[in-house]
Amino acid sequence: MKKSSNNWRINSSIVLLVCCGVLSVLNGQNPSSYWQQELPVDSTIQQGVLANGLSYFIRPNNEPQQRAELRLVIKAGSLQEEEDQLGVAHFVEHMAFNGTEKFAQNTLIDFIERNGSRFGADLNAYTSFAETVYQLQVQTDSLALVDTALQVLAEWSNKITFDPEEVDKERGVIISEWRSRLSSNQRLQMQAYQTLLAESRYAQRLPIGSPNLIDTVSAQRLIDFYQRWYQPKNMAVIVVGDVDPTWIVTKIESYFSELSNNDFQPAESYPLDTAQVQRFLLATDDEAAFTRWELTFQLEPQKSDLSLQGLCYQLQRSLFGSLINKRLAKLKETAIPPFTFAYSGFASLPGNYHSYRLSALGPAEQLNEALYTVMNETRRVVLHGFSEEELAFEKKAMLDQYQQMVKELDKRSSSSIAGSIRNAFLEDSKVIDFNTLPSFAADCLGKITSAELQNLAHKALASEVRNAIITTNSELAPTLPDSTAFYQLLDQLLLLQPAAPVAPSQQGPLLSEQLPAQKAMLTSYDSVLQVSSYELPNGVKVILKPTNFKNDQIRFRGFSPGGISLYDDDDYPSARHALSILDQSGLDTFRESELLQLLSDQNVSVNPYLGSYEEGISGSSNQEDIETMFQLIYLYFTRPRFDSLALAAYQKRQIDIYDRLDEDPRTAFGRMVIDKKYGYHPRRPNFSIEEFEAINLARAEVIYRERFANAADFSFVFVGNFAPDSLMQFAAQYLGNLPVNNQAVEQWKDRGLRLSNTPLDTTVIAGQTPKAEVILEWHGAFPYSNRDTRLHFSALQEILSFRLREKLREEMGGVYGVRVNMRMQSIPDSLHHTTIRFNASPEEVDTLIAMVYDEIASLAAGNIRQSDLDKIKASRMKSYEEALRNNGFWLGQIAQCIRMEYDFKRLYPERYRQRLDSLDTNKFGVVAKRYLMDATHFKFVLLPEM
């Protein structure tokens, strides 16, 4: 749960907010013209247009350092396809990676990976309804590399080769991508699209296209689309990062000025159907696990509006949605809601259309009751609005978010900035100056009234373009309303006259008593890492690493060995779900909704946890709200709250979710895999209805309190932008007063949860989805203390990923992707575990599995390419350099050193570089043989019934 601070100070803040808004309007300006003014644009973006019409945008930025994000944006997607080109926009995007005039076949991917970037993470693309975007991240310490990256964008823009052989190979990859999305949910979603987007081009132009056409379309039709839409007037080049703008402009002019337009006409805009109509769909599927309903009121399209009035409209919608959904969440505090999840608020539809959406997921037999409940709360707002207190809290919280964002603007990632520029280009808009947003947001928020929000919702619910969609299992369809019954009920509900809500009681401070400060003792200091270690009189250890990676972020983690492993199997359900009950109960005397409101004006997140082998608490704050963070830590140790209604609501929600979960064969298959490979151990990572029913509130509370009753064996790590002396004052006051007892320092217990030592080979035939799911696993004992073996084992994952991508995807076209995960663990035993997963055509499963085995055998035989190892070293060093400027990285690394009792010196950066240099091609064969070929092996395959 996100906790956000002491709201007892909010009244004066909101008065100031409102006054500032009014004063700025009246300060010598005509009110009407003031609200019509355009927001200031970001002047740090250098933009221009070449003589041929190509737009470019350049923005210097140093996060991450020595990196640049490049984008090629084309204003064309699936909407621009002809009837015989369904899926061609996406196909063209794929072909960009299969060969250009300068980069033949897969040499582009090879070039990028040799320079430290990763295919997928740093080199990728996507196709949507109205755009295709290519993205690339490169290091900027080499101008030659940046120069080549810009050449890559230029090649994509007009020199893709469309070699017929490569086109034929890529068909299989794209059909595999289409196949990977197939499921019961996808079939229901496709039905829903045809209703929600009926009578529009969007319903007939989904970006993935038609598999039949993908399998047969000629290379020429790809070329036709490419030549029609990939024209300079329809493109933009975006470069954001650690670059010299003047040099970049010169290179863009050099590589892109030669492009020419050929009778270019911009894309048409395609509207949704705006006829006054109400549509209804009861979509069914034999494998559907859930019942959902969604009611959409379609509103008018809204073009990008950079005026202050446009900002106010956005804030109105955001305010409304946040406030009404907090009310829906609050319902579980007085009764068990008739839904699992619910939503009411503004949304969007393709083509820049706005909408109002009400939706819920829950039991089929409670659909009418859920619709009543969600509409009743919505009507309550339409009739009575929100209280001044609710509005004040939410306005202040929203303004705080803007102010916090501005504090970190100079730390904003280049990728995020490139995304904003991309959106502005696609919308024919501009990027606003974020520094000005808090002031303008204050003006807008200061003038927004409850009456305006009421009117906004009233108008939305009056829309005569209504779409009602119910998705469910075929078996349940006869129990659900048809179109006539649904809309008759809806028309009645739109006349509901609920009473005004009861005003919430005034809340006091989070923690009223003053705790005495305890004396902290400095136990060590590492001058290289700038890490200080302290111990408090109660035994609590505090480790600090101040950084400047963020301007106003402090992250922490406190942990202690033990966890739920210390409890017998009979207590396991209560221990496993104790945190979920606590989270929904609140804290101390505050219910969950009261706590959220009490803390909504501060940027604080604090979350306790109970793991298998340790308990702990983690979170973050800004500098101003650090004391609240410490107060929450103290209260979670000393005053947890466990509410019986919170338990009942949680049990009902989880049981409703799991009641029909195994109706989906893919879900049932995944759960079966877990059962079999863990030998049905009671602590295997599966949930069951019986487990939820076995939760005992009293035991859950006792277990939680016991886990946090003795802080003497807790270590707290703090990383971020703080003054150590100032932070230690709060640590001494709040952590220094955490409870202790006379128990010895605890250790976790081994409860015997292990993967089976017996090889497994299981094939399941179930379901109608025409694809196969394959899971291959290897596991066994592992020398975790051997750093060299750990290093080569983890690097083997990347080598195996390279090889399987080349063989299964690029050469055979049999898969869209292969997931390879190789992990090691030291608790409860030193073990390794490798998992390879992919989906494919059922007819090709045996061939693809055999290819996986062949590649593993080849690796075990020592066939390791030095080029692959060079890619791994480059990629890891690039990632490591970026991680060194990340608070989360240091938090995790320091915490792991403490857990494993390692010396902090192992975190010295030069040590990592030395280890990376020690990777040796001659060692991988032994590692592959021992931990793959000779390991216990599982094979699980799911095949369709037809």
JSON list of C-alpha atoms in Angstrom, two decimals, residues 395-525:
[
{"chain": "A", "resi": 395, "resn": "LYS", "atom": "CA", "xyz": [-6.02, 18.54, -4.87]},
{"chain": "A", "resi": 396, "resn": "LYS", "atom": "CA", "xyz": [-3.11, 18.83, -2.48]},
{"chain": "A", "resi": 397, "resn": "ALA", "atom": "CA", "xyz": [-1.94, 15.30, -3.28]},
{"chain": "A", "resi": 398, "resn": "MET", "atom": "CA", "xyz": [-2.13, 16.00, -7.01]},
{"chain": "A", "resi": 399, "resn": "LEU", "atom": "CA", "xyz": [-0.22, 19.27, -6.71]},
{"chain": "A", "resi": 400, "resn": "ASP", "atom": "CA", "xyz": [2.43, 17.51, -4.61]},
{"chain": "A", "resi": 401, "resn": "GLN", "atom": "CA", "xyz": [2.91, 15.01, -7.44]},
{"chain": "A", "resi": 402, "resn": "TYR", "atom": "CA", "xyz": [3.58, 17.83, -9.90]},
{"chain": "A", "resi": 403, "resn": "GLN", "atom": "CA", "xyz": [6.01, 19.48, -7.52]},
{"chain": "A", "resi": 404, "resn": "GLN", "atom": "CA", "xyz": [7.82, 16.20, -6.89]},
{"chain": "A", "resi": 405, "resn": "MET", "atom": "CA", "xyz": [8.07, 15.61, -10.63]},
{"chain": "A", "resi": 406, "resn": "VAL", "atom": "CA", "xyz": [9.69, 19.00, -11.17]},
{"chain": "A", "resi": 407, "resn": "LYS", "atom": "CA", "xyz": [12.29, 18.25, -8.48]},
{"chain": "A", "resi": 408, "resn": "GLU", "atom": "CA", "xyz": [13.50, 15.30, -10.55]},
{"chain": "A", "resi": 409, "resn": "LEU", "atom": "CA", "xyz": [13.30, 16.87, -14.02]},
{"chain": "A", "resi": 410, "resn": "ASP", "atom": "CA", "xyz": [17.07, 17.04, -14.45]},
{"chain": "A", "resi": 411, "resn": "LYS", "atom": "CA", "xyz": [17.21, 13.32, -13.57]},
{"chain": "A", "resi": 412, "resn": "ARG", "atom": "CA", "xyz": [14.52, 12.36, -16.06]},
{"chain": "A", "resi": 413, "resn": "SER", "atom": "CA", "xyz": [15.58, 9.56, -18.35]},
{"chain": "A", "resi": 414, "resn": "SER", "atom": "CA", "xyz": [16.29, 10.18, -22.02]},
{"chain": "A", "resi": 415, "resn": "SER", "atom": "CA", "xyz": [13.85, 7.41, -22.89]},
{"chain": "A", "resi": 416, "resn": "SER", "atom": "CA", "xyz": [11.02, 9.21, -21.09]},
{"chain": "A", "resi": 417, "resn": "ILE", "atom": "CA", "xyz": [11.81, 12.51, -22.82]},
{"chain": "A", "resi": 418, "resn": "ALA", "atom": "CA", "xyz": [11.97, 10.79, -26.20]},
{"chain": "A", "resi": 419, "resn": "GLY", "atom": "CA", "xyz": [8.53, 9.33, -25.49]},
{"chain": "A", "resi": 420, "resn": "SER", "atom": "CA", "xyz": [7.08, 12.79, -24.81]},
{"chain": "A", "resi": 421, "resn": "ILE", "atom": "CA", "xyz": [8.54, 14.15, -28.04]},
{"chain": "A", "resi": 422, "resn": "ARG", "atom": "CA", "xyz": [7.22, 11.16, -29.99]},
{"chain": "A", "resi": 423, "resn": "ASN", "atom": "CA", "xyz": [3.71, 11.71, -28.64]},
{"chain": "A", "resi": 424, "resn": "ALA", "atom": "CA", "xyz": [3.82, 15.41, -29.45]},
{"chain": "A", "resi": 425, "resn": "PHE", "atom": "CA", "xyz": [4.89, 14.71, -33.05]},
{"chain": "A", "resi": 426, "resn": "LEU", "atom": "CA", "xyz": [2.18, 12.11, -33.55]},
{"chain": "A", "resi": 427, "resn": "GLU", "atom": "CA", "xyz": [-0.47, 14.45, -32.16]},
{"chain": "A", "resi": 428, "resn": "ASP", "atom": "CA", "xyz": [0.79, 17.49, -34.12]},
{"chain": "A", "resi": 429, "resn": "SER", "atom": "CA", "xyz": [1.39, 19.10, -30.79]},
{"chain": "A", "resi": 430, "resn": "LYS", "atom": "CA", "xyz": [4.32, 20.33, -28.70]},
{"chain": "A", "resi": 431, "resn": "VAL", "atom": "CA", "xyz": [6.12, 19.29, -25.54]},
{"chain": "A", "resi": 432, "resn": "ILE", "atom": "CA", "xyz": [5.23, 21.63, -22.72]},
{"chain": "A", "resi": 433, "resn": "ASP", "atom": "CA", "xyz": [7.74, 23.00, -20.23]},
{"chain": "A", "resi": 434, "resn": "PHE", "atom": "CA", "xyz": [7.20, 20.76, -17.20]},
{"chain": "A", "resi": 435, "resn": "ASN", "atom": "CA", "xyz": [8.82, 23.34, -14.92]},
{"chain": "A", "resi": 436, "resn": "THR", "atom": "CA", "xyz": [5.73, 25.53, -15.30]},
{"chain": "A", "resi": 437, "resn": "LEU", "atom": "CA", "xyz": [3.20, 22.80, -14.52]},
{"chain": "A", "resi": 438, "resn": "PRO", "atom": "CA", "xyz": [2.99, 23.18, -10.72]},
{"chain": "A", "resi": 439, "resn": "SER", "atom": "CA", "xyz": [2.09, 26.88, -11.00]},
{"chain": "A", "resi": 440, "resn": "PHE", "atom": "CA", "xyz": [-0.51, 26.34, -13.70]},
{"chain": "A", "resi": 441, "resn": "ALA", "atom": "CA", "xyz": [-1.85, 23.21, -12.00]},
{"chain": "A", "resi": 442, "resn": "ALA", "atom": "CA", "xyz": [-2.31, 25.23, -8.82]},
{"chain": "A", "resi": 443, "resn": "ASP", "atom": "CA", "xyz": [-4.36, 27.75, -10.76]},
{"chain": "A", "resi": 444, "resn": "CYS", "atom": "CA", "xyz": [-6.54, 25.04, -12.27]},
{"chain": "A", "resi": 445, "resn": "LEU", "atom": "CA", "xyz": [-7.00, 23.08, -9.06]},
{"chain": "A", "resi": 446, "resn": "GLY", "atom": "CA", "xyz": [-7.82, 26.24, -7.17]},
{"chain": "A", "resi": 447, "resn": "LYS", "atom": "CA", "xyz": [-10.84, 26.92, -9.37]},
{"chain": "A", "resi": 448, "resn": "ILE", "atom": "CA", "xyz": [-12.20, 23.36, -9.73]},
{"chain": "A", "resi": 449, "resn": "THR", "atom": "CA", "xyz": [-15.37, 22.86, -7.72]},
{"chain": "A", "resi": 450, "resn": "SER", "atom": "CA", "xyz": [-17.43, 19.84, -6.79]},
{"chain": "A", "resi": 451, "resn": "ALA", "atom": "CA", "xyz": [-20.23, 21.20, -8.96]},
{"chain": "A", "resi": 452, "resn": "GLU", "atom": "CA", "xyz": [-17.97, 21.14, -12.01]},
{"chain": "A", "resi": 453, "resn": "LEU", "atom": "CA", "xyz": [-17.06, 17.51, -11.38]},
{"chain": "A", "resi": 454, "resn": "GLN", "atom": "CA", "xyz": [-20.72, 16.64, -10.90]},
{"chain": "A", "resi": 455, "resn": "ASN", "atom": "CA", "xyz": [-21.60, 18.30, -14.18]},
{"chain": "A", "resi": 456, "resn": "LEU", "atom": "CA", "xyz": [-18.75, 16.50, -15.95]},
{"chain": "A", "resi": 457, "resn": "ALA", "atom": "CA", "xyz": [-20.10, 13.11, -14.89]},
{"chain": "A", "resi": 458, "resn": "HIS", "atom": "CA", "xyz": [-23.72, 14.10, -15.52]},
{"chain": "A", "resi": 459, "resn": "LYS", "atom": "CA", "xyz": [-22.95, 14.98, -19.13]},
{"chain": "A", "resi": 460, "resn": "ALA", "atom": "CA", "xyz": [-20.94, 11.81, -19.64]},
{"chain": "A", "resi": 461, "resn": "LEU", "atom": "CA", "xyz": [-23.72, 9.54, -18.41]},
{"chain": "A", "resi": 462, "resn": "ALA", "atom": "CA", "xyz": [-26.16, 11.32, -20.72]},
{"chain": "A", "resi": 463, "resn": "SER", "atom": "CA", "xyz": [-24.29, 10.13, -23.81]},
{"chain": "A", "resi": 464, "resn": "GLU", "atom": "CA", "xyz": [-26.52, 8.21, -26.19]},
{"chain": "A", "resi": 465, "resn": "VAL", "atom": "CA", "xyz": [-23.65, 6.20, -27.64]},
{"chain": "A", "resi": 466, "resn": "ARG", "atom": "CA", "xyz": [-23.55, 3.34, -25.16]},
{"chain": "A", "resi": 467, "resn": "ASN", "atom": "CA", "xyz": [-21.77, 0.01, -25.35]},
{"chain": "A", "resi": 468, "resn": "ALA", "atom": "CA", "xyz": [-22.43, -2.78, -22.85]},
{"chain": "A", "resi": 469, "resn": "ILE", "atom": "CA", "xyz": [-20.15, -5.81, -22.97]},
{"chain": "A", "resi": 470, "resn": "ILE", "atom": "CA", "xyz": [-20.30, -8.91, -20.77]},
{"chain": "A", "resi": 471, "resn": "THR", "atom": "CA", "xyz": [-17.66, -11.62, -21.11]},
{"chain": "A", "resi": 472, "resn": "THR", "atom": "CA", "xyz": [-18.10, -14.96, -19.37]},
{"chain": "A", "resi": 473, "resn": "ASN", "atom": "CA", "xyz": [-17.79, -18.71, -19.55]},
{"chain": "A", "resi": 474, "resn": "SER", "atom": "CA", "xyz": [-20.24, -20.33, -21.98]},
{"chain": "A", "resi": 475, "resn": "GLU", "atom": "CA", "xyz": [-21.71, -22.39, -19.17]},
{"chain": "A", "resi": 476, "resn": "LEU", "atom": "CA", "xyz": [-22.80, -19.25, -17.31]},
{"chain": "A", "resi": 477, "resn": "ALA", "atom": "CA", "xyz": [-24.32, -17.39, -20.26]},
{"chain": "A", "resi": 478, "resn": "PRO", "atom": "CA", "xyz": [-27.94, -18.52, -19.61]},
{"chain": "A", "resi": 479, "resn": "THR", "atom": "CA", "xyz": [-27.82, -16.92, -16.15]},
{"chain": "A", "resi": 480, "resn": "LEU", "atom": "CA", "xyz": [-26.89, -13.46, -17.42]},
{"chain": "A", "resi": 481, "resn": "PRO", "atom": "CA", "xyz": [-29.10, -10.66, -18.78]},
{"chain": "A", "resi": 482, "resn": "ASP", "atom": "CA", "xyz": [-29.68, -10.11, -22.47]},
{"chain": "A", "resi": 483, "resn": "SER", "atom": "CA", "xyz": [-29.63, -6.71, -24.13]},
{"chain": "A", "resi": 484, "resn": "THR", "atom": "CA", "xyz": [-33.20, -5.83, -23.21]},
{"chain": "A", "resi": 485, "resn": "ALA", "atom": "CA", "xyz": [-32.85, -6.81, -19.56]},
{"chain": "A", "resi": 486, "resn": "PHE", "atom": "CA", "xyz": [-29.47, -5.12, -19.20]},
{"chain": "A", "resi": 487, "resn": "TYR", "atom": "CA", "xyz": [-30.55, -1.77, -20.60]},
{"chain": "A", "resi": 488, "resn": "GLN", "atom": "CA", "xyz": [-33.84, -1.84, -18.72]},
{"chain": "A", "resi": 489, "resn": "LEU", "atom": "CA", "xyz": [-31.85, -2.26, -15.53]},
{"chain": "A", "resi": 490, "resn": "LEU", "atom": "CA", "xyz": [-29.38, 0.42, -16.58]},
{"chain": "A", "resi": 491, "resn": "ASP", "atom": "CA", "xyz": [-32.12, 2.95, -17.30]},
{"chain": "A", "resi": 492, "resn": "GLN", "atom": "CA", "xyz": [-33.53, 2.32, -13.83]},
{"chain": "A", "resi": 493, "resn": "LEU", "atom": "CA", "xyz": [-30.11, 2.70, -12.23]},
{"chain": "A", "resi": 494, "resn": "LEU", "atom": "CA", "xyz": [-29.51, 5.99, -14.01]},
{"chain": "A", "resi": 495, "resn": "LEU", "atom": "CA", "xyz": [-32.45, 7.34, -11.98]},
{"chain": "A", "resi": 496, "resn": "LEU", "atom": "CA", "xyz": [-31.12, 6.20, -8.61]},
{"chain": "A", "resi": 497, "resn": "GLN", "atom": "CA", "xyz": [-31.36, 8.76, -5.82]},
{"chain": "A", "resi": 498, "resn": "PRO", "atom": "CA", "xyz": [-28.77, 7.66, -3.25]},
{"chain": "A", "resi": 499, "resn": "ALA", "atom": "CA", "xyz": [-28.37, 9.68, -0.09]},
{"chain": "A", "resi": 500, "resn": "ALA", "atom": "CA", "xyz": [-25.43, 12.00, 0.43]},
{"chain": "A", "resi": 501, "resn": "PRO", "atom": "CA", "xyz": [-22.39, 10.22, 1.88]},
{"chain": "A", "resi": 502, "resn": "VAL", "atom": "CA", "xyz": [-21.60, 10.46, 5.56]},
{"chain": "A", "resi": 503, "resn": "ALA", "atom": "CA", "xyz": [-18.85, 12.98, 6.11]},
{"chain": "A", "resi": 504, "resn": "PRO", "atom": "CA", "xyz": [-15.61, 11.31, 7.20]},
{"chain": "A", "resi": 505, "resn": "SER", "atom": "CA", "xyz": [-14.49, 11.91, 10.75]},
{"chain": "A", "resi": 506, "resn": "GLN", "atom": "CA", "xyz": [-11.62, 14.32, 11.31]},
{"chain": "A", "resi": 507, "resn": "GLN", "atom": "CA", "xyz": [-8.34, 12.49, 11.76]},
{"chain": "A", "resi": 508, "resn": "GLY", "atom": "CA", "xyz": [-5.53, 13.48, 14.06]},
{"chain": "A", "resi": 509, "resn": "PRO", "atom": "CA", "xyz": [-1.79, 13.08, 13.54]},
{"chain": "A", "resi": 510, "resn": "LEU", "atom": "CA", "xyz": [-0.30, 9.75, 12.53]},
{"chain": "A", "resi": 511, "resn": "LEU", "atom": "CA", "xyz": [1.72, 9.44, 15.72]},
{"chain": "A", "resi": 512, "resn": "SER", "atom": "CA", "xyz": [1.02, 11.77, 18.61]},
{"chain": "A", "resi": 513, "resn": "GLU", "atom": "CA", "xyz": [3.61, 10.82, 21.24]},
{"chain": "A", "resi": 514, "resn": "GLN", "atom": "CA", "xyz": [7.19, 12.04, 21.19]},
{"chain": "A", "resi": 515, "resn": "LEU", "atom": "CA", "xyz": [9.68, 9.17, 21.29]},
{"chain": "A", "resi": 516, "resn": "PRO", "atom": "CA", "xyz": [13.03, 9.70, 23.02]},
{"chain": "A", "resi": 517, "resn": "ALA", "atom": "CA", "xyz": [16.11, 9.62, 20.80]},
{"chain": "A", "resi": 518, "resn": "GLN", "atom": "CA", "xyz": [18.56, 6.80, 21.46]},
{"chain": "A", "resi": 519, "resn": "LYS", "atom": "CA", "xyz": [22.30, 7.08, 21.00]},
{"chain": "A", "resi": 520, "resn": "ALA", "atom": "CA", "xyz": [23.67, 5.51, 17.83]},
{"chain": "A", "resi": 521, "resn": "MET", "atom": "CA", "xyz": [27.20, 4.15, 17.58]},
{"chain": "A", "resi": 522, "resn": "LEU", "atom": "CA", "xyz": [29.18, 4.33, 14.35]},
{"chain": "A", "resi": 523, "resn": "THR", "atom": "CA", "xyz": [30.65, 0.86, 13.81]},
{"chain": "A", "resi": 524, "resn": "SER", "atom": "CA", "xyz": [32.34, 1.24, 10.40]},
{"chain": "A", "resi": 525, "resn": "TYR", "atom": "CA", "xyz": [32.79, 3.51, 7.40]}
]
